[in-house]
PDB file of C-alpha atoms and ligand atoms in Angstrom:
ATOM      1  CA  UNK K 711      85.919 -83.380 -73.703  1.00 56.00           C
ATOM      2  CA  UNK K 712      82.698 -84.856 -75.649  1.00 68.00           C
ATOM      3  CA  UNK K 713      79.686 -83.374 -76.283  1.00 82.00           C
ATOM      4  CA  UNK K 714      76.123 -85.367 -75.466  1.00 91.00           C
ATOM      5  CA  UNK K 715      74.561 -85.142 -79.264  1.00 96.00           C
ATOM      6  CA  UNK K 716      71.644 -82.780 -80.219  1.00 97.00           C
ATOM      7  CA  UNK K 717      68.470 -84.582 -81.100  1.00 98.00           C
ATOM      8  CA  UNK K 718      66.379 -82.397 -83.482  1.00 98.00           C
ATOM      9  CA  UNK K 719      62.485 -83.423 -83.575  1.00 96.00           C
ATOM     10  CA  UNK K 720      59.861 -82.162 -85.270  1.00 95.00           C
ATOM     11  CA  UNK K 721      56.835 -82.683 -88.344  1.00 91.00           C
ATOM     12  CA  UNK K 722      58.065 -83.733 -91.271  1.00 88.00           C
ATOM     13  CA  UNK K 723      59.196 -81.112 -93.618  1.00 91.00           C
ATOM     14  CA  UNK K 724      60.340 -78.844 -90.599  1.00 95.00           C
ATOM     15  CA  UNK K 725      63.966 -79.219 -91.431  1.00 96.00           C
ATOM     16  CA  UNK K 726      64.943 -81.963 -89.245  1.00 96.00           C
ATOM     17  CA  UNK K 727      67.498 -83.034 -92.343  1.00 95.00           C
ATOM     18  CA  UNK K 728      68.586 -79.662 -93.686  1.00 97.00           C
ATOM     19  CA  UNK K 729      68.899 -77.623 -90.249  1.00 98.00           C
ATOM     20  CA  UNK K 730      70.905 -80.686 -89.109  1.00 98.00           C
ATOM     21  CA  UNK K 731      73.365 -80.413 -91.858  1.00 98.00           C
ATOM     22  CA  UNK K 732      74.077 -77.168 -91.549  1.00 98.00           C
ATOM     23  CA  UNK K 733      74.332 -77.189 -87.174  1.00 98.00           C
ATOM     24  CA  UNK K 734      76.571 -80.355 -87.824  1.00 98.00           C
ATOM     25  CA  UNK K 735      78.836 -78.479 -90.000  1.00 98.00           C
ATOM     26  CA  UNK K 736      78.633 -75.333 -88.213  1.00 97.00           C
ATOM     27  CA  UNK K 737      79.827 -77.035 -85.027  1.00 96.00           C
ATOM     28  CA  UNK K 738      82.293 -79.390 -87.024  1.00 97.00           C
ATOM     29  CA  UNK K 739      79.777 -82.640 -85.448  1.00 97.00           C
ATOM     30  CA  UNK K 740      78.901 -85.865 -87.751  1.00 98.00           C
ATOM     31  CA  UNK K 741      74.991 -85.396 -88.897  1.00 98.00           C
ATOM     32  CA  UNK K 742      73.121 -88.615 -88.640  1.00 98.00           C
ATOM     33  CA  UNK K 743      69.709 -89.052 -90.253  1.00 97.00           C
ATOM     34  CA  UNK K 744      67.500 -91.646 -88.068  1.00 96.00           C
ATOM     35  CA  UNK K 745      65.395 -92.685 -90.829  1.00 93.00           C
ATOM     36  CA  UNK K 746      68.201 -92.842 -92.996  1.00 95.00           C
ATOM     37  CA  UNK K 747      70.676 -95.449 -90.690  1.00 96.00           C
ATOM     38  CA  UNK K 748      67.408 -97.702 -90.397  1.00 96.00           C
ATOM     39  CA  UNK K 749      67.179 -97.961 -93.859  1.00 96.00           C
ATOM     40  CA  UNK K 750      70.922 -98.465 -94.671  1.00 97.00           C
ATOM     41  CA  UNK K 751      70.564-101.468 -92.051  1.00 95.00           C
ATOM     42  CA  UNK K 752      67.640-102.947 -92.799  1.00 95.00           C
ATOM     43  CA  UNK K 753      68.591-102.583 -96.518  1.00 97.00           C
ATOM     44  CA  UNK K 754      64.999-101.161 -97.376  1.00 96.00           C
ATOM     45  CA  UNK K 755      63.083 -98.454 -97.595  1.00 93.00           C
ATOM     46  CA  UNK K 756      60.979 -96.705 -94.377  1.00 89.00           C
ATOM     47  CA  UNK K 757      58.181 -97.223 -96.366  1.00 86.00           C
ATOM     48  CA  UNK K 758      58.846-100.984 -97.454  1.00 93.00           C
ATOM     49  CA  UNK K 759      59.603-101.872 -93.697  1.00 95.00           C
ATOM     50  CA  UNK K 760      55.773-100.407 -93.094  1.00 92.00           C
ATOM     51  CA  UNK K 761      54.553-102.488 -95.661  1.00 93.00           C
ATOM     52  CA  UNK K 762      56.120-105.657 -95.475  1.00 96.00           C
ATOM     53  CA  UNK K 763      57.088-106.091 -91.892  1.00 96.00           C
ATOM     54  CA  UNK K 764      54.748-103.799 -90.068  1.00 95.00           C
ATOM     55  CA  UNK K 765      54.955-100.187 -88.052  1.00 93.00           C
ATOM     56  CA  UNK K 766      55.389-102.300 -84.668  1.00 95.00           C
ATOM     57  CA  UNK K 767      58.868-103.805 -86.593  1.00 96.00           C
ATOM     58  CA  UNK K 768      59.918-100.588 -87.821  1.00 95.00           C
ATOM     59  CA  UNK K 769      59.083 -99.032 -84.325  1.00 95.00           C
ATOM     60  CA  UNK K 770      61.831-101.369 -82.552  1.00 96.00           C
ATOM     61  CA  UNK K 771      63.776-100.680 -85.311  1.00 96.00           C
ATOM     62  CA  UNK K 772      63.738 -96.782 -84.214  1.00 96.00           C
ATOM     63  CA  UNK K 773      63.966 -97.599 -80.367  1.00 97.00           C
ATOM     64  CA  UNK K 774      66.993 -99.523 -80.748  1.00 97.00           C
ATOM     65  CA  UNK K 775      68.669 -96.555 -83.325  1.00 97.00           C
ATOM     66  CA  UNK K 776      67.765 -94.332 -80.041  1.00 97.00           C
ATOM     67  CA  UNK K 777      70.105 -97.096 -77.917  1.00 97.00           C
ATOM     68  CA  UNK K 778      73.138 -96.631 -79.512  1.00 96.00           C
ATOM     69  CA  UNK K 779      72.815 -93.237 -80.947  1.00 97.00           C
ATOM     70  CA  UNK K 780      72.282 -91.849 -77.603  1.00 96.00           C
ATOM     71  CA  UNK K 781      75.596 -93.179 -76.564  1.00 95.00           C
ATOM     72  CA  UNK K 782      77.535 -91.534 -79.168  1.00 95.00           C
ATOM     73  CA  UNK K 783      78.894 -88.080 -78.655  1.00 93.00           C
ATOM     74  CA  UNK K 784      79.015 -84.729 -81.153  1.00 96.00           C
ATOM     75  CA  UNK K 785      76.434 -86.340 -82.949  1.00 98.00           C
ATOM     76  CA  UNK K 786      73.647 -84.432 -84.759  1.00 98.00           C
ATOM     77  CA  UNK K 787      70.894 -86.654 -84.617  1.00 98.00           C
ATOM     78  CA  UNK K 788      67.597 -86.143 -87.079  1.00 98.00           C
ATOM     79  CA  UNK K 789      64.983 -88.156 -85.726  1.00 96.00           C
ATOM     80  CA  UNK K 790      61.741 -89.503 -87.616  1.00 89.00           C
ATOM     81  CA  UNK K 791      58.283 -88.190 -87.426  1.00 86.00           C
ATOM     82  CA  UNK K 792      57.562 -90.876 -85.266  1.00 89.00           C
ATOM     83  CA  UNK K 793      60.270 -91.450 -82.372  1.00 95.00           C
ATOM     84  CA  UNK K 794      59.517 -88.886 -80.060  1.00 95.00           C
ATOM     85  CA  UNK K 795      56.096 -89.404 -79.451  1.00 92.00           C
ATOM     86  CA  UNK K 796      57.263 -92.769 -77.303  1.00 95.00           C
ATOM     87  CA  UNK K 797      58.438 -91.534 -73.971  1.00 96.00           C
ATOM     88  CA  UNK K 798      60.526 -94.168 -73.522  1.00 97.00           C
ATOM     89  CA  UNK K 799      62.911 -92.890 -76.834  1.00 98.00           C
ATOM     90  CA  UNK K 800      62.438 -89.560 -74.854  1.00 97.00           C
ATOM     91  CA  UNK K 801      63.815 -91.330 -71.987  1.00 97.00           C
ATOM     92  CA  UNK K 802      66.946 -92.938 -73.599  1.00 97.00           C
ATOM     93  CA  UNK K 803      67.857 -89.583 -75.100  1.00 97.00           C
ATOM     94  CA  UNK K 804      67.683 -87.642 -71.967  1.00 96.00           C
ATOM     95  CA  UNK K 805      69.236 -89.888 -69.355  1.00 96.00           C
ATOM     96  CA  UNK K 806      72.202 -90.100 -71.797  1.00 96.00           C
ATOM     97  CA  UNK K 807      72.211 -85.858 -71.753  1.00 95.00           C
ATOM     98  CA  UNK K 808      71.181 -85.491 -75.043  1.00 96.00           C
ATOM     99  CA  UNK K 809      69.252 -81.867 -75.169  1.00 97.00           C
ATOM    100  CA  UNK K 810      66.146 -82.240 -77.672  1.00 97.00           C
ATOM    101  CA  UNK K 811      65.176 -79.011 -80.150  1.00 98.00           C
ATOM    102  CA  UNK K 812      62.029 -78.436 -81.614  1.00 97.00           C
ATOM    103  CA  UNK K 813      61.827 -77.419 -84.920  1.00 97.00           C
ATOM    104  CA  UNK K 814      58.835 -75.556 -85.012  1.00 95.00           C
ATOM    105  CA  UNK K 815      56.982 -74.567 -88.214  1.00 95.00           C
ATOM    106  CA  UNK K 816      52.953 -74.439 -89.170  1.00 94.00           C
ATOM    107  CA  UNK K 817      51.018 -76.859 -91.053  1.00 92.00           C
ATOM    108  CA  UNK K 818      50.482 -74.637 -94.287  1.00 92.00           C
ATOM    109  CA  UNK K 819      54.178 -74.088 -94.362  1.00 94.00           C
ATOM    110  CA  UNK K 820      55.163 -77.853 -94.246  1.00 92.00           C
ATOM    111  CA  UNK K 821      52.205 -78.216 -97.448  1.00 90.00           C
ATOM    112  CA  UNK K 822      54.273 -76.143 -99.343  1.00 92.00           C
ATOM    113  CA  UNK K 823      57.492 -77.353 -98.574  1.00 92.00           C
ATOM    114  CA  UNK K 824      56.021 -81.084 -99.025  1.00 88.00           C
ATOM    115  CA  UNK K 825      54.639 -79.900-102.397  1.00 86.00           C
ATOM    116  CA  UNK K 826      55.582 -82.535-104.817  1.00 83.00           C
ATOM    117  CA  UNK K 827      57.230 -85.008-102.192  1.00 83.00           C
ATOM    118  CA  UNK K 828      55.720 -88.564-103.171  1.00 78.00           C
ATOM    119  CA  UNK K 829      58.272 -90.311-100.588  1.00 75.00           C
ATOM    120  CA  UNK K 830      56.342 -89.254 -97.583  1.00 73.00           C
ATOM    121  CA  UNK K 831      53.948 -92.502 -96.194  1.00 68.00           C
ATOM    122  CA  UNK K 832      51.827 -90.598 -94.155  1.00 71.00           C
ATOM    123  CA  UNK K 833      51.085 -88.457 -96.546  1.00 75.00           C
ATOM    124  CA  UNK K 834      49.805 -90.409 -99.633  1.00 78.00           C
ATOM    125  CA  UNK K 835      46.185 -89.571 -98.970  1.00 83.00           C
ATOM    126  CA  UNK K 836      44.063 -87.259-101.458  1.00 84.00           C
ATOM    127  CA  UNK K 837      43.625 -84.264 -98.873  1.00 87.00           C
ATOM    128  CA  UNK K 838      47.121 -83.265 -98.048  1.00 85.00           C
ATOM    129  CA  UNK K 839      46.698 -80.043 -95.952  1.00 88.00           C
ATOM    130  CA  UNK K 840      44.194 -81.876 -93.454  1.00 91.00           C
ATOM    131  CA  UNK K 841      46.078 -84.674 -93.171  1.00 89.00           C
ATOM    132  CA  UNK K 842      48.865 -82.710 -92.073  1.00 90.00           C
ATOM    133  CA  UNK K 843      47.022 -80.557 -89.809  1.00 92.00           C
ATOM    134  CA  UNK K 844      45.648 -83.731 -88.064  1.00 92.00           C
ATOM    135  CA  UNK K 845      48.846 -85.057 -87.425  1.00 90.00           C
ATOM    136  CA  UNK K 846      50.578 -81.958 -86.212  1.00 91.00           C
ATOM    137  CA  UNK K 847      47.707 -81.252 -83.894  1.00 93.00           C
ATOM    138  CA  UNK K 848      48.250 -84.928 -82.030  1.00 93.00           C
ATOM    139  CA  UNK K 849      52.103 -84.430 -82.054  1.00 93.00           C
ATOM    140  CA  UNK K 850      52.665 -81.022 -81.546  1.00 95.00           C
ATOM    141  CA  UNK K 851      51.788 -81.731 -77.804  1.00 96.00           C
ATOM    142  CA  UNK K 852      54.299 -84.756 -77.447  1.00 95.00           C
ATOM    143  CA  UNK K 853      57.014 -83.109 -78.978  1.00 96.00           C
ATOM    144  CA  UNK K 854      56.605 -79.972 -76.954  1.00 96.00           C
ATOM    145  CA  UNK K 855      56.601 -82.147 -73.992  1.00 96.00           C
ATOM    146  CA  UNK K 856      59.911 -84.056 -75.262  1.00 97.00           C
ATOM    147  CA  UNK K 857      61.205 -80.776 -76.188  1.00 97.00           C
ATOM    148  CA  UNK K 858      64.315 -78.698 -73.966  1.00 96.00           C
ATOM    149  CA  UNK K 859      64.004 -76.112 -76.546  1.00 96.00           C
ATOM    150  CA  UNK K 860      61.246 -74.644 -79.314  1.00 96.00           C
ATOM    151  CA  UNK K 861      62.793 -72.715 -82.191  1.00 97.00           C
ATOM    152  CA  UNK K 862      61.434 -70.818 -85.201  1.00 97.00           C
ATOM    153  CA  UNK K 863      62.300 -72.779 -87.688  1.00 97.00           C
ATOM    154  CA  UNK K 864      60.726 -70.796 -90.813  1.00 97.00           C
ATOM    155  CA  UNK K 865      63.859 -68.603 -90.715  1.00 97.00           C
ATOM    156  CA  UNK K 866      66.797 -69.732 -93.256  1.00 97.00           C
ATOM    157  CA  UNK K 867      68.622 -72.986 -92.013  1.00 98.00           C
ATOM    158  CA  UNK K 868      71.892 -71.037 -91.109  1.00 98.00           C
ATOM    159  CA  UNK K 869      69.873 -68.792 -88.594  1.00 98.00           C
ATOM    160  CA  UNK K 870      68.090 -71.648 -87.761  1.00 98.00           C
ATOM    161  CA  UNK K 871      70.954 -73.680 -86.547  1.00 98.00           C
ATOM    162  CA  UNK K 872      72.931 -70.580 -84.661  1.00 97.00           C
ATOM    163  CA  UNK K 873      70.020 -70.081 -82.971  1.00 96.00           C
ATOM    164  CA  UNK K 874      69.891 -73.850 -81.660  1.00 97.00           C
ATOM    165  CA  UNK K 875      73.502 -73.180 -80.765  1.00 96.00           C
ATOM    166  CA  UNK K 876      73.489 -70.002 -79.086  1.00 95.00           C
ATOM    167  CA  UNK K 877      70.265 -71.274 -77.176  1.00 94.00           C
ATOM    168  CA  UNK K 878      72.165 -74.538 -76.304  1.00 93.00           C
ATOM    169  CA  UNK K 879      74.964 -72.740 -74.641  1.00 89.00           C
ATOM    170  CA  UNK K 880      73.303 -71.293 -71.928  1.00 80.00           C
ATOM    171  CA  UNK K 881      73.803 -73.830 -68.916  1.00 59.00           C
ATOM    172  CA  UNK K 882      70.414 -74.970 -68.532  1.00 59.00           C
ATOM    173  CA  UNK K 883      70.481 -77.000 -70.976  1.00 59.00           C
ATOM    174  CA  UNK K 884      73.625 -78.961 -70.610  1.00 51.00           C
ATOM    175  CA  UNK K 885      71.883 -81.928 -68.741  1.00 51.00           C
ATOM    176  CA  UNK K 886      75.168 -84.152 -67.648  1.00 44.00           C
ATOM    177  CA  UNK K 887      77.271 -81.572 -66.411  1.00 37.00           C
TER     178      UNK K 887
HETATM  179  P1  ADP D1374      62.545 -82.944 -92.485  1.00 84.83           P
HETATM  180  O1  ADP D1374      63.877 -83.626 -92.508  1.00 84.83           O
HETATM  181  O2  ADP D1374      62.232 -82.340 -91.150  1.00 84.83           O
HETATM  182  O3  ADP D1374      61.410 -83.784 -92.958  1.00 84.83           O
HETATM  183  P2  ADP D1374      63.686 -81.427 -94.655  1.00 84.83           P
HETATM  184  O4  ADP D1374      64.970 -80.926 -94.091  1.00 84.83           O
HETATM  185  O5  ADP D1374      63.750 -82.610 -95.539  1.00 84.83           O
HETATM  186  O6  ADP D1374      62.627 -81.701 -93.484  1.00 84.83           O
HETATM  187  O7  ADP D1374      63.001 -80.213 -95.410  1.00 84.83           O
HETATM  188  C1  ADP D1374      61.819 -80.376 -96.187  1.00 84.83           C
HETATM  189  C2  ADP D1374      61.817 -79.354 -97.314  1.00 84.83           C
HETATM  190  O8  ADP D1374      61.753 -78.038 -96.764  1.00 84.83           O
HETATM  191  C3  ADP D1374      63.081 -79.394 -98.168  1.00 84.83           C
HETATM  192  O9  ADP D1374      62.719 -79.127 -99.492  1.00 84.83           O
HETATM  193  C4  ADP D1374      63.938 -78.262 -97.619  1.00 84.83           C
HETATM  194  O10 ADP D1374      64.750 -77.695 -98.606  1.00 84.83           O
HETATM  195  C5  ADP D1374      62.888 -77.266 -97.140  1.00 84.83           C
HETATM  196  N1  ADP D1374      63.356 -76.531 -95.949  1.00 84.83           N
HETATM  197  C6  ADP D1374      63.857 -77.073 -94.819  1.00 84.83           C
HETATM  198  N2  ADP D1374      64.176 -76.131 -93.910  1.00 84.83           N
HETATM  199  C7  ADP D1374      63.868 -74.945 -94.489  1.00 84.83           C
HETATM  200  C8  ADP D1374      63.962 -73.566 -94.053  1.00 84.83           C
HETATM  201  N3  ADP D1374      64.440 -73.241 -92.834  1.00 84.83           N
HETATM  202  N4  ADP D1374      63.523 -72.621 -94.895  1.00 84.83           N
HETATM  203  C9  ADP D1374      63.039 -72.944 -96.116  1.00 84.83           C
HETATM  204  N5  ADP D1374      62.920 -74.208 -96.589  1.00 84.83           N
HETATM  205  C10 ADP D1374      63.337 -75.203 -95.794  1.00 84.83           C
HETATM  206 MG1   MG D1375      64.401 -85.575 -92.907  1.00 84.83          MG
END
């Protein structure tokens, strides 16, 4: 028996990486970073790809990640800032039964987890904690509306991910079967 993965979305500096980690290894599951794999493949940085070939490159970049990601199983899947505010990477995720999680944290939290973070795109501007709150105000909505499942994720990772998990197992929420 295979599991569909878990897609974990959410504003940067939510815990997309290090809640991932920790649910991968609690549920013995291989942890794949999205913005990570498109960097190891297009052998440059996110940030370089938005410079030098464009966001519309680096967005078909991320759509075809969501292709064959989705069609792996007992994945743990981090996604970027960006991917789930395209329906259609919503789409691909949830007709292959991937359940989506929310990571859910506010804006003055992710400034002080960002604090010091210079490898954030988005976020190279001189008023930080605006910028952010912009942002999160136009994606909070999307990613709600992407979402299966909204956690608290200002608790430690560990509770963080057994939450996910315990939250998962309830039937609801296992799309394919
Ligand atoms: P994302 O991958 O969503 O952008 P990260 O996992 O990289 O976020 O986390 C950003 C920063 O916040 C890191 O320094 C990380 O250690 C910290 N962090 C992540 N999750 C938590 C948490 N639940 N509690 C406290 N700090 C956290
Ligand atoms: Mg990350």
């Amino acid at each position: 028996m295979t599991k569909p993965s878990i897609v974990l979305c959410g504003f940067m500096g939510c815990g997309k990486t290090t809640v991932g980690k920790v649910l991968a290894r609690q549920l013995g599951w291989q942890f794949v970073d999205m913005d990570q794999l498109i960097e190891e493949q297009a052998g440059m940085t996110v940030s370089q790809i938005f410079e030098e070939k464009g966001e519309d490159a680096f967005r078909a970049m991320e759509r075809e990640a969501v292709r064959r990601l989705s069609a792996k199983p007992s994945l743990v899947i981090a996604t970027g800032g960006g991917v789930l505010t395209f329906p259609e990477n919503v789409q691909i995720f949830h007709r292959a039964g991937c359940p989506i999680v929310l990571l859910d944290v506010p804006p003055e939290e992710v400034v002080r987890r960002l604090q010091g973070d210079t490898s954030r795109p988005l976020l190279n501007v001189p008023n930080r904690l605006e910028a952010i709150r912009q942002l999160h105000a136009k994606r909070l909505p999307l990613y709600q509306k992407a979402a299966d499942l909204q956690v608290d994720a200002t608790k430690p990772p560990e509770l963080v991910a057994q939450n996910i998990t315990l939250s998962l197992k309830s039937n609801k929420f296992s799309r394919n079967g």
